[in-house]
Amino acid sequence: MGKPRRRTLLALASAAFLVSLVAGMGLFQPWRLFTSSSIDEPLTPRPAATSPAGSTPAAAITAPVATAAVRPNVLATGPFQSQEHPTSGSASLVQLPDGSHVVRLENLASSDGPDVKVWLSDREAGGDWFKYRSGRYLDLGPVKATHGNQNYAVPPGTDLSGLDTVVLWCDRFSVAFGSAALA
């Protein structure tokens, strides 16, 4: 084999390696092992009261959102258990005063990952995560942060019967980071 042919093969092999490396980095996103994010959403949003001039009056900023007569109703709650990644905190199904539902994650602490979502599932929490794909589930959207308190709206009219497990699900790799049984 001549030097020009060897150089061509080396150049092709190097190019193939670089393409594979870039594709692998994009797929696995290994830097997420070292990243985290935090959020602290209130359970109910503050009302958007404004004065005629367009500024928010001081009373609207300091007034409590939920009074004794109109409080969110926690229908079920449970602690997270780790599955593929260390996960702690709790999940709750909450009915808001307007009749809508949210899944609330409190004191969540989990790992970052590509394409992690919050699911309501009909499968039992914990154990083998392969079961979640074969069951009934409701995708509530991407996880907002790896740590903190956060809310996920349940679409109006959703039949919640049997959906009694909250799962942090990595769609890209089909693994559960953690799950919480709602009781």
Backbone as a chain_set.jsonl record, in Angstrom:
{"seq": "MGKPRRRTLLALASAAFLVSLVAGMGLFQPWRLFTSSSIDEPLTPRPAATSPAGSTPAAAITAPVATAAVRPNVLATGPFQSQEHPTSGSASLVQLPDGSHVVRLENLASSDGPDVKVWLSDREAGGDWFKYRSGRYLDLGPVKATHGNQNYAVPPGTDLSGLDTVVLWCDRFSVAFGSAALA", "coords": {"N": [[0.847, -1.162, 0.0], [0.568, 2.185, -0.869], [1.957, 5.389, 0.226], [0.155, 7.621, -0.332], [-2.349, 6.323, -0.412], [-2.499, 5.227, 2.154], [-2.562, 7.587, 3.663], [-5.01, 8.61, 2.813], [-6.783, 6.645, 3.769], [-6.28, 6.941, 6.517], [-7.156, 9.577, 6.885], [-9.889, 9.254, 6.256], [-10.648, 7.431, 8.272], [-10.137, 9.006, 10.532], [-11.973, 11.077, 10.108], [-14.378, 9.606, 10.243], [-14.243, 8.757, 12.911], [-14.386, 11.256, 14.237], [-16.953, 12.112, 13.444], [-18.49, 10.101, 14.644], [-17.855, 10.568, 17.33], [-18.918, 13.17, 17.739], [-21.636, 12.634, 17.211], [-22.152, 10.753, 19.246], [-21.687, 12.338, 21.526], [-23.756, 14.16, 21.222], [-25.973, 12.47, 21.486], [-25.679, 11.1, 24.015], [-24.983, 13.154, 25.803], [-22.924, 13.644, 27.911], [-22.001, 15.643, 29.662], [-24.129, 16.339, 31.23], [-24.033, 14.83, 33.491], [-22.777, 16.362, 35.306], [-24.238, 18.624, 35.719], [-26.874, 20.639, 37.099], [-30.083, 21.99, 38.001], [-32.258, 24.408, 39.526], [-35.525, 25.149, 40.848], [-38.255, 26.983, 42.227], [-41.299, 26.905, 42.391], [-44.384, 28.386, 43.371], [-47.27, 26.739, 44.805], [-49.769, 27.686, 43.957], [-50.297, 30.207, 41.541], [-49.592, 33.709, 41.954], [-52.153, 36.2, 41.922], [-52.629, 38.28, 39.062], [-52.76, 41.257, 39.661], [-53.156, 44.608, 38.83], [-52.531, 48.113, 38.979], [-54.352, 51.047, 37.807], [-52.398, 52.523, 36.468], [-50.728, 50.627, 35.543], [-48.836, 49.475, 37.152], [-47.983, 47.088, 39.72], [-49.903, 46.976, 42.606], [-48.876, 47.402, 46.045], [-50.361, 45.907, 47.892], [-51.228, 43.694, 46.436], [-48.89, 42.296, 46.071], [-48.105, 41.465, 48.627], [-50.317, 40.123, 49.605], [-51.703, 37.025, 50.714], [-51.996, 34.114, 48.663], [-53.63, 31.772, 48.843], [-56.436, 31.448, 50.831], [-57.995, 30.498, 53.956], [-60.487, 29.557, 53.188], [-60.252, 28.891, 50.496], [-58.336, 26.666, 49.542], [-55.826, 24.668, 47.969], [-56.438, 21.19, 47.344], [-54.92, 18.373, 48.453], [-54.889, 15.394, 46.909], [-53.563, 12.939, 46.769], [-50.403, 11.621, 47.788], [-46.846, 10.9, 47.818], [-43.537, 9.561, 48.562], [-40.564, 9.899, 46.552], [-38.747, 7.224, 45.074], [-35.571, 5.974, 44.291], [-34.526, 4.905, 41.057], [-33.06, 4.335, 38.239], [-31.374, 6.494, 38.675], [-30.19, 8.369, 41.527], [-32.873, 9.643, 43.332], [-34.934, 11.837, 45.122], [-37.414, 13.316, 47.333], [-40.855, 14.397, 47.047], [-44.022, 13.567, 45.507], [-47.177, 14.861, 44.535], [-50.676, 14.695, 43.873], [-52.75, 17.253, 43.148], [-55.726, 19.06, 43.643], [-56.773, 22.076, 42.462], [-58.31, 25.186, 43.626], [-59.935, 26.045, 41.48], [-60.817, 23.714, 40.373], [-59.139, 22.424, 38.604], [-56.32, 20.172, 38.035], [-53.024, 19.479, 39.275], [-49.781, 18.002, 39.132], [-47.57, 17.99, 41.683], [-44.225, 18.407, 42.469], [-42.153, 18.197, 45.206], [-39.351, 19.357, 46.993], [-37.658, 18.043, 45.262], [-34.898, 16.131, 44.222], [-32.767, 15.107, 41.88], [-31.033, 13.557, 39.116], [-29.614, 15.224, 36.25], [-30.475, 14.879, 32.839], [-30.825, 13.817, 29.4], [-33.832, 14.687, 27.818], [-35.735, 14.206, 29.936], [-38.796, 13.494, 31.42], [-41.975, 14.158, 33.062], [-44.173, 11.8, 34.135], [-47.462, 10.473, 34.625], [-48.424, 7.341, 35.675], [-49.903, 4.056, 35.283], [-48.594, 1.964, 36.358], [-46.965, 0.129, 39.008], [-44.937, 1.811, 41.427], [-41.327, 1.901, 41.519], [-38.906, -0.825, 41.277], [-38.412, -2.776, 38.287], [-37.898, -0.755, 35.523], [-38.726, -1.103, 32.908], [-41.371, -1.72, 32.642], [-42.923, 0.592, 32.552], [-43.214, 1.671, 29.953], [-44.943, -0.151, 28.757], [-47.332, 0.201, 29.981], [-50.264, 2.223, 30.762], [-49.897, 5.674, 30.43], [-49.478, 9.173, 31.163], [-48.018, 11.825, 29.706], [-46.673, 14.601, 31.123], [-44.943, 16.54, 30.38], [-41.622, 18.041, 29.916], [-39.204, 17.729, 32.571], [-38.803, 20.432, 34.747], [-36.677, 21.269, 36.315], [-33.828, 19.908, 38.043], [-33.843, 20.028, 40.758], [-35.851, 21.113, 43.525], [-39.118, 22.72, 43.855], [-41.985, 22.155, 41.944], [-44.618, 22.433, 39.473], [-46.943, 20.601, 37.463], [-49.29, 20.818, 35.063], [-52.3, 19.003, 34.734], [-53.988, 17.93, 31.934], [-57.242, 19.281, 31.276], [-60.187, 17.299, 31.801], [-58.933, 14.844, 31.795], [-58.887, 11.384, 32.429], [-58.134, 10.284, 35.435], [-58.205, 7.936, 36.809], [-56.614, 5.133, 38.1], [-54.1, 6.095, 37.383], [-51.671, 6.279, 39.286], [-49.004, 6.629, 39.917], [-46.145, 8.636, 39.899], [-43.645, 9.313, 37.595], [-40.277, 9.986, 36.853], [-39.139, 10.121, 33.8], [-36.814, 9.142, 31.378], [-36.971, 9.74, 28.177], [-35.284, 9.408, 25.981], [-33.553, 7.257, 26.568], [-35.241, 5.383, 27.594], [-35.604, 4.869, 30.428], [-36.404, 4.92, 33.911], [-35.783, 7.5, 36.104], [-36.632, 7.877, 38.697], [-39.446, 7.118, 40.88], [-42.727, 7.685, 42.287], [-45.191, 6.47, 44.392], [-48.532, 7.349, 44.502], [-50.559, 7.834, 47.196]], "CA": [[0.0, 0.0, 0.0], [1.376, 3.377, -0.975], [1.745, 6.456, 1.195], [-1.078, 8.386, -0.571], [-3.513, 5.512, -0.042], [-2.481, 5.149, 3.61], [-3.004, 8.902, 4.156], [-6.436, 8.715, 2.528], [-7.468, 5.789, 4.732], [-6.144, 7.579, 7.824], [-8.043, 10.737, 6.883], [-11.261, 8.741, 6.326], [-10.845, 6.865, 9.607], [-10.193, 10.14, 11.458], [-13.257, 11.746, 9.884], [-15.419, 8.724, 10.779], [-14.133, 8.83, 14.368], [-14.908, 12.551, 14.678], [-18.408, 12.107, 13.257], [-19.023, 9.222, 15.692], [-17.68, 11.262, 18.606], [-19.905, 14.258, 17.804], [-22.955, 12.005, 17.321], [-22.233, 10.182, 20.586], [-21.815, 13.442, 22.486], [-25.109, 14.687, 21.077], [-26.939, 11.493, 21.971], [-25.522, 10.792, 25.438], [-24.824, 14.398, 26.557], [-22.274, 13.261, 29.17], [-21.802, 16.789, 30.552], [-25.277, 16.433, 32.134], [-23.685, 14.184, 34.752], [-22.174, 17.372, 36.179], [-25.072, 19.817, 35.74], [-28.149, 20.569, 37.803], [-30.816, 23.248, 37.979], [-33.214, 24.521, 40.629], [-36.723, 25.968, 40.644], [-39.109, 27.012, 43.412], [-42.608, 27.424, 41.996], [-45.437, 28.275, 44.388], [-48.325, 25.807, 44.409], [-50.732, 28.452, 43.163], [-49.698, 31.473, 41.105], [-50.142, 34.936, 42.517], [-53.028, 36.867, 40.956], [-52.016, 39.379, 38.312], [-53.484, 42.498, 39.92], [-52.401, 45.797, 38.447], [-53.207, 49.383, 39.198], [-54.68, 51.675, 36.527], [-51.195, 53.02, 35.799], [-49.995, 49.488, 35.014], [-47.9, 48.904, 38.121], [-48.608, 46.189, 40.676], [-50.022, 47.608, 43.916], [-48.177, 46.708, 47.123], [-51.273, 44.954, 48.522], [-51.272, 42.474, 45.619], [-47.624, 41.586, 46.228], [-47.998, 40.864, 49.95], [-51.517, 39.374, 49.966], [-51.546, 35.583, 50.511], [-52.755, 33.607, 47.526], [-54.659, 30.842, 49.286], [-56.993, 31.74, 52.14], [-58.502, 29.29, 54.6], [-61.68, 29.092, 52.479], [-59.929, 28.428, 49.155], [-57.013, 26.047, 49.548], [-55.686, 23.479, 47.121], [-56.737, 19.942, 48.022], [-53.98, 17.301, 48.112], [-55.67, 14.162, 46.753], [-52.686, 11.792, 47.032], [-48.995, 12.015, 47.847], [-45.925, 9.815, 48.122], [-42.115, 9.884, 48.398], [-39.848, 9.32, 45.411], [-37.726, 6.204, 45.292], [-34.593, 5.955, 43.209], [-34.49, 3.761, 40.147], [-31.777, 4.369, 37.52], [-30.557, 7.579, 39.235], [-30.652, 8.774, 42.86], [-33.989, 10.585, 43.263], [-35.645, 11.981, 46.391], [-38.454, 14.336, 47.357], [-42.187, 13.802, 47.03], [-44.936, 13.951, 44.438], [-48.566, 14.929, 44.979], [-51.735, 15.065, 42.939], [-53.429, 18.339, 43.848], [-56.845, 19.717, 42.974], [-56.739, 23.503, 42.758], [-59.638, 25.73, 43.901], [-60.748, 26.173, 40.265], [-61.192, 22.378, 39.921], [-58.081, 21.823, 37.79], [-55.376, 19.324, 38.763], [-51.598, 19.556, 38.981], [-48.859, 17.125, 39.845], [-46.597, 18.852, 42.352], [-43.01, 17.777, 42.969], [-41.6, 19.019, 46.273], [-38.004, 18.996, 47.459], [-37.086, 17.098, 44.304], [-33.453, 16.086, 43.997], [-32.508, 14.024, 40.944], [-29.953, 13.817, 38.17], [-29.955, 15.809, 34.97], [-30.377, 13.907, 31.757], [-31.475, 14.265, 28.174], [-35.22, 14.33, 27.534], [-36.403, 13.672, 31.117], [-40.181, 13.966, 31.475], [-42.792, 13.782, 34.206], [-45.292, 10.965, 33.707], [-48.385, 9.78, 35.517], [-48.453, 5.983, 35.144], [-50.741, 3.078, 35.984], [-47.725, 0.886, 36.85], [-46.484, 0.261, 40.378], [-43.671, 2.532, 41.582], [-40.153, 1.108, 41.869], [-38.629, -2.06, 40.553], [-37.966, -2.756, 36.898], [-38.498, 0.394, 34.829], [-39.202, -1.456, 31.571], [-42.822, -1.853, 32.704], [-43.628, 1.861, 32.354], [-43.545, 1.842, 28.527], [-46.028, -1.039, 28.349], [-48.557, 0.558, 30.679], [-50.936, 3.488, 30.422], [-49.219, 6.805, 31.062], [-49.791, 10.513, 30.701], [-46.803, 12.645, 29.666], [-46.99, 15.963, 31.562], [-43.955, 17.464, 29.842], [-40.243, 17.922, 30.401], [-38.925, 18.157, 33.935], [-38.399, 21.845, 34.708], [-35.385, 21.412, 36.994], [-33.434, 18.699, 38.763], [-34.03, 20.255, 42.188], [-36.802, 22.135, 43.938], [-40.568, 22.555, 43.882], [-42.487, 22.446, 40.604], [-45.986, 22.015, 39.177], [-47.22, 20.135, 36.11], [-50.735, 20.832, 34.848], [-52.949, 17.836, 34.147], [-54.962, 18.455, 30.971], [-58.646, 19.169, 31.704], [-60.925, 16.161, 31.277], [-58.14, 13.616, 31.845], [-59.331, 10.332, 33.328], [-57.007, 10.0, 36.322], [-58.367, 6.651, 37.492], [-55.534, 4.183, 37.868], [-52.794, 6.76, 37.197], [-51.311, 6.55, 40.673], [-47.555, 6.675, 40.087], [-45.433, 9.702, 39.186], [-42.37, 8.767, 37.135], [-39.332, 10.819, 36.103], [-38.848, 9.19, 32.714], [-35.894, 9.583, 30.332], [-37.511, 9.232, 26.918], [-34.219, 9.04, 25.055], [-32.975, 5.949, 26.878], [-36.303, 4.526, 28.136], [-35.327, 4.477, 31.814], [-36.996, 5.743, 34.961], [-34.828, 8.017, 37.075], [-37.247, 7.608, 39.993], [-40.9, 7.069, 40.83], [-43.404, 7.901, 43.56], [-46.553, 5.946, 44.459], [-49.474, 8.305, 45.084], [-51.534, 7.149, 48.068]], "C": [[0.896, 1.23, 0.0], [1.03, 4.418, 0.065], [0.472, 7.261, 0.92], [-2.33, 7.607, -0.145], [-3.627, 5.397, 1.484], [-2.984, 6.461, 4.221], [-4.506, 9.08, 3.946], [-7.238, 7.876, 3.52], [-7.405, 6.379, 6.138], [-7.072, 8.777, 7.935], [-9.502, 10.305, 6.988], [-11.574, 8.17, 7.706], [-10.957, 7.972, 10.649], [-11.521, 10.869, 11.332], [-14.41, 10.922, 10.452], [-15.418, 8.76, 12.306], [-14.726, 10.14, 14.888], [-16.418, 12.63, 14.543], [-19.063, 11.257, 14.349], [-18.942, 9.894, 17.057], [-18.723, 12.361, 18.773], [-21.313, 13.683, 17.965], [-23.162, 11.417, 18.714], [-22.404, 11.249, 21.654], [-23.235, 14.018, 22.424], [-26.16, 13.751, 21.648], [-26.866, 11.308, 23.484], [-25.401, 12.02, 26.338], [-24.15, 14.149, 27.917], [-22.035, 14.419, 30.134], [-22.964, 16.932, 31.531], [-25.044, 15.683, 33.45], [-23.199, 15.207, 35.778], [-23.005, 18.643, 36.252], [-26.321, 19.568, 36.571], [-28.796, 21.943, 37.7], [-31.833, 23.233, 39.111], [-34.37, 25.431, 40.243], [-37.519, 25.918, 41.94], [-40.428, 27.677, 43.029], [-43.576, 27.346, 43.171], [-46.508, 27.307, 43.894], [-49.377, 26.508, 43.557], [-50.09, 29.772, 42.765], [-50.355, 32.662, 41.782], [-51.045, 35.594, 41.483], [-52.323, 38.04, 40.309], [-52.844, 40.632, 38.485], [-52.598, 43.67, 39.544], [-53.213, 47.034, 38.747], [-53.503, 50.004, 37.844], [-53.449, 52.164, 35.763], [-50.358, 51.876, 35.233], [-48.999, 48.881, 35.979], [-48.667, 48.03, 39.104], [-48.696, 46.872, 42.027], [-49.349, 46.762, 44.996], [-49.064, 45.665, 47.777], [-51.319, 43.638, 47.746], [-50.008, 41.651, 45.79], [-47.581, 40.847, 47.556], [-49.208, 40.032, 50.338], [-51.283, 37.874, 49.753], [-52.457, 35.106, 49.39], [-53.904, 32.723, 47.986], [-55.136, 31.235, 50.672], [-57.536, 30.44, 52.71], [-59.687, 28.716, 53.828], [-61.346, 28.478, 51.118], [-58.507, 27.9, 49.123], [-56.984, 24.9, 48.549], [-55.9, 22.217, 47.957], [-55.764, 18.86, 47.546], [-54.765, 15.992, 48.102], [-54.856, 12.915, 47.078], [-51.245, 12.276, 47.013], [-48.126, 10.798, 48.157], [-44.489, 10.227, 47.883], [-41.535, 9.237, 47.139], [-38.912, 8.226, 45.899], [-36.827, 6.185, 44.057], [-34.783, 4.724, 42.342], [-33.146, 3.801, 39.428], [-30.831, 5.431, 38.083], [-31.069, 7.915, 40.634], [-31.711, 9.877, 42.737], [-34.672, 10.621, 44.617], [-36.609, 13.152, 46.294], [-39.805, 13.646, 47.377], [-42.978, 14.329, 45.845], [-46.345, 13.936, 45.006], [-49.467, 15.219, 43.802], [-52.608, 16.046, 43.694], [-54.576, 18.861, 42.992], [-56.849, 21.173, 43.428], [-58.16, 24.017, 42.99], [-60.529, 25.87, 42.657], [-61.168, 24.825, 39.692], [-60.145, 21.697, 39.06], [-57.133, 21.011, 38.675], [-53.945, 19.626, 38.335], [-50.89, 18.432, 39.714], [-47.791, 18.052, 40.396], [-45.435, 18.003, 42.833], [-42.421, 18.715, 44.011], [-40.276, 18.442, 46.757], [-37.358, 17.957, 46.548], [-35.574, 17.245, 44.268], [-33.197, 14.87, 43.124], [-31.348, 14.415, 40.048], [-30.494, 14.531, 36.942], [-29.808, 14.728, 33.913], [-31.073, 14.439, 30.523], [-32.927, 13.78, 28.113], [-35.932, 13.671, 28.71], [-37.777, 14.321, 31.231], [-40.853, 13.515, 32.764], [-44.003, 13.027, 33.665], [-46.174, 10.614, 34.891], [-48.567, 8.403, 34.899], [-49.418, 5.113, 35.94], [-49.918, 1.915, 36.534], [-47.26, 1.192, 38.268], [-45.141, 0.985, 40.41], [-42.55, 1.56, 41.935], [-39.982, -0.116, 40.998], [-38.131, -1.817, 39.141], [-38.659, -1.64, 36.129], [-39.031, 0.066, 33.445], [-40.728, -1.495, 31.518], [-43.551, -0.562, 32.345], [-44.036, 2.09, 30.896], [-44.752, 1.002, 28.12], [-47.355, -0.699, 29.021], [-49.199, 1.814, 30.12], [-50.191, 4.599, 31.148], [-49.673, 8.104, 30.429], [-48.514, 11.332, 30.816], [-47.198, 14.08, 30.012], [-45.959, 16.981, 31.104], [-42.585, 17.28, 30.445], [-40.098, 18.399, 31.843], [-38.338, 19.567, 33.867], [-37.022, 22.07, 35.32], [-35.085, 20.119, 37.742], [-33.668, 18.805, 40.268], [-35.123, 21.29, 42.42], [-38.252, 21.699, 43.912], [-41.128, 22.986, 42.541], [-43.849, 21.826, 40.384], [-46.111, 21.619, 37.714], [-48.725, 20.008, 35.949], [-51.194, 19.522, 34.213], [-53.997, 18.386, 33.181], [-56.406, 18.269, 31.463], [-59.32, 17.968, 31.042], [-60.167, 14.851, 31.287], [-58.744, 12.636, 32.845], [-58.131, 9.909, 34.173], [-57.118, 8.646, 37.026], [-57.244, 5.696, 37.089], [-54.165, 4.807, 37.661], [-52.297, 7.203, 38.569], [-49.815, 6.454, 40.96], [-47.002, 7.841, 39.273], [-44.047, 9.166, 38.861], [-41.545, 9.877, 36.488], [-38.746, 9.899, 35.048], [-37.906, 9.814, 31.691], [-36.342, 8.932, 29.03], [-36.41, 8.735, 25.985], [-33.694, 7.631, 25.299], [-33.977, 4.967, 27.495], [-35.948, 3.96, 29.511], [-36.027, 5.441, 32.755], [-35.898, 6.205, 35.903], [-35.329, 7.703, 38.482], [-38.742, 7.61, 39.836], [-41.467, 7.241, 42.229], [-44.82, 7.352, 43.458], [-47.441, 6.98, 45.144], [-50.511, 7.542, 45.91], [-52.236, 8.157, 48.947]], "O": [[1.858, 1.313, 0.764], [-0.021, 4.363, 0.705], [-0.247, 7.568, 1.871], [-3.259, 8.184, 0.419], [-4.726, 5.463, 2.035], [-3.746, 6.444, 5.188], [-5.194, 9.635, 4.802], [-8.249, 8.335, 4.051], [-8.389, 6.317, 6.874], [-7.708, 8.973, 8.971], [-10.274, 10.916, 7.727], [-12.655, 8.407, 8.245], [-11.787, 7.885, 11.554], [-12.128, 11.237, 12.338], [-15.319, 11.473, 11.072], [-16.481, 8.79, 12.925], [-15.48, 10.14, 15.861], [-17.094, 13.155, 15.427], [-20.082, 11.654, 14.915], [-19.874, 9.79, 17.854], [-19.345, 12.473, 19.829], [-22.099, 14.189, 18.767], [-24.236, 11.569, 19.297], [-23.188, 11.074, 22.588], [-23.835, 14.324, 23.455], [-27.141, 14.208, 22.236], [-27.892, 11.355, 24.161], [-25.691, 11.929, 27.531], [-24.748, 14.417, 28.959], [-21.881, 14.183, 31.333], [-22.811, 17.583, 32.565], [-25.782, 15.882, 34.415], [-23.211, 14.941, 36.98], [-22.539, 19.647, 36.79], [-26.766, 18.431, 36.724], [-28.145, 22.93, 37.357], [-32.22, 22.169, 39.595], [-34.226, 26.348, 39.435], [-37.466, 24.927, 42.668], [-40.646, 28.856, 43.306], [-43.592, 26.349, 43.893], [-46.634, 27.083, 42.69], [-49.82, 25.966, 42.545], [-49.404, 30.392, 43.578], [-51.533, 32.618, 42.136], [-50.743, 35.556, 40.291], [-51.512, 38.714, 40.944], [-53.557, 41.036, 37.567], [-51.421, 43.71, 39.903], [-54.444, 46.995, 38.766], [-52.971, 49.552, 36.83], [-53.466, 52.21, 34.533], [-49.384, 52.119, 34.521], [-48.375, 47.869, 35.66], [-49.869, 48.214, 39.296], [-47.675, 47.311, 42.557], [-49.267, 45.541, 44.868], [-48.562, 44.619, 48.188], [-51.437, 42.573, 48.351], [-50.049, 40.427, 45.665], [-47.079, 39.725, 47.621], [-49.14, 39.293, 51.32], [-50.727, 37.482, 48.728], [-53.553, 35.633, 49.196], [-55.041, 32.915, 47.553], [-54.329, 31.345, 51.596], [-57.54, 29.408, 52.038], [-59.874, 27.499, 53.816], [-62.09, 27.625, 50.635], [-57.582, 28.607, 48.723], [-57.998, 24.243, 48.315], [-55.575, 22.191, 49.144], [-55.782, 18.476, 46.377], [-55.243, 15.533, 49.139], [-55.395, 11.941, 47.604], [-50.908, 13.227, 46.307], [-48.606, 9.797, 48.688], [-44.228, 11.136, 47.095], [-41.969, 8.163, 46.723], [-38.36, 8.301, 46.997], [-37.288, 6.361, 42.929], [-35.148, 3.651, 42.822], [-32.159, 3.324, 39.988], [-29.613, 5.285, 37.981], [-32.26, 7.762, 40.904], [-31.471, 10.913, 42.116], [-34.96, 9.577, 45.201], [-36.621, 13.886, 45.305], [-39.9, 12.457, 47.684], [-42.665, 15.369, 45.265], [-46.673, 13.104, 45.852], [-49.076, 15.899, 42.853], [-53.147, 15.722, 44.752], [-54.428, 19.076, 41.789], [-56.918, 21.464, 44.622], [-59.121, 23.357, 42.595], [-61.753, 25.818, 42.773], [-61.807, 24.777, 38.641], [-60.252, 20.498, 38.807], [-57.142, 21.142, 39.899], [-53.688, 19.982, 37.185], [-51.332, 17.972, 40.766], [-47.178, 18.815, 39.648], [-45.63, 17.001, 43.521], [-42.212, 19.897, 43.736], [-40.107, 17.232, 46.907], [-36.604, 17.098, 47.007], [-35.046, 18.357, 44.283], [-33.384, 13.735, 43.562], [-30.755, 15.481, 40.21], [-31.683, 14.451, 36.635], [-29.073, 13.76, 34.11], [-31.828, 15.408, 30.599], [-33.204, 12.601, 28.332], [-36.653, 12.691, 28.524], [-37.906, 15.542, 31.15], [-40.373, 12.62, 33.459], [-44.758, 13.548, 32.844], [-45.697, 10.475, 36.017], [-48.84, 8.306, 33.703], [-49.713, 5.386, 37.103], [-50.475, 0.982, 37.112], [-47.172, 2.351, 38.676], [-44.306, 0.795, 39.525], [-42.784, 0.529, 42.565], [-40.789, -0.404, 40.114], [-37.514, -0.794, 38.843], [-39.888, -1.589, 36.091], [-39.732, 0.889, 32.856], [-41.312, -1.319, 30.448], [-44.689, -0.614, 31.878], [-45.102, 2.648, 30.638], [-45.508, 1.399, 27.233], [-48.392, -1.258, 28.662], [-48.733, 2.388, 29.136], [-49.89, 4.482, 32.335], [-50.184, 8.128, 29.31], [-47.988, 11.51, 31.915], [-47.968, 14.705, 29.283], [-46.087, 18.167, 31.408], [-42.393, 16.478, 31.359], [-40.768, 19.335, 32.278], [-37.482, 19.854, 33.03], [-36.286, 22.959, 34.893], [-35.987, 19.335, 38.035], [-33.69, 17.794, 40.97], [-35.303, 22.216, 41.629], [-38.578, 20.513, 43.941], [-40.79, 24.06, 42.044], [-44.203, 20.829, 41.014], [-45.479, 22.211, 36.838], [-49.362, 19.191, 36.614], [-50.568, 19.005, 33.288], [-54.811, 19.224, 33.569], [-56.747, 17.217, 32.004], [-59.062, 17.658, 29.878], [-60.695, 13.835, 30.834], [-59.072, 13.01, 33.971], [-57.219, 9.249, 33.675], [-56.211, 8.258, 37.762], [-56.969, 5.487, 35.907], [-53.156, 4.107, 37.754], [-52.479, 8.354, 38.965], [-49.406, 6.227, 42.099], [-47.347, 8.012, 38.104], [-43.356, 8.633, 39.729], [-42.062, 10.628, 35.661], [-37.956, 9.008, 35.357], [-38.175, 10.906, 31.19], [-36.128, 7.741, 28.806], [-36.596, 7.745, 25.277], [-33.421, 6.893, 24.352], [-33.609, 3.855, 27.873], [-35.985, 2.75, 29.732], [-36.219, 6.616, 32.443], [-35.158, 5.382, 36.442], [-34.551, 7.313, 39.353], [-39.269, 8.038, 38.809], [-40.792, 6.982, 43.225], [-45.567, 7.718, 42.55], [-47.131, 7.435, 46.245], [-51.247, 6.708, 45.382], [-53.091, 7.785, 49.751]]}, "num_chains": 1, "name": "protein.A"}
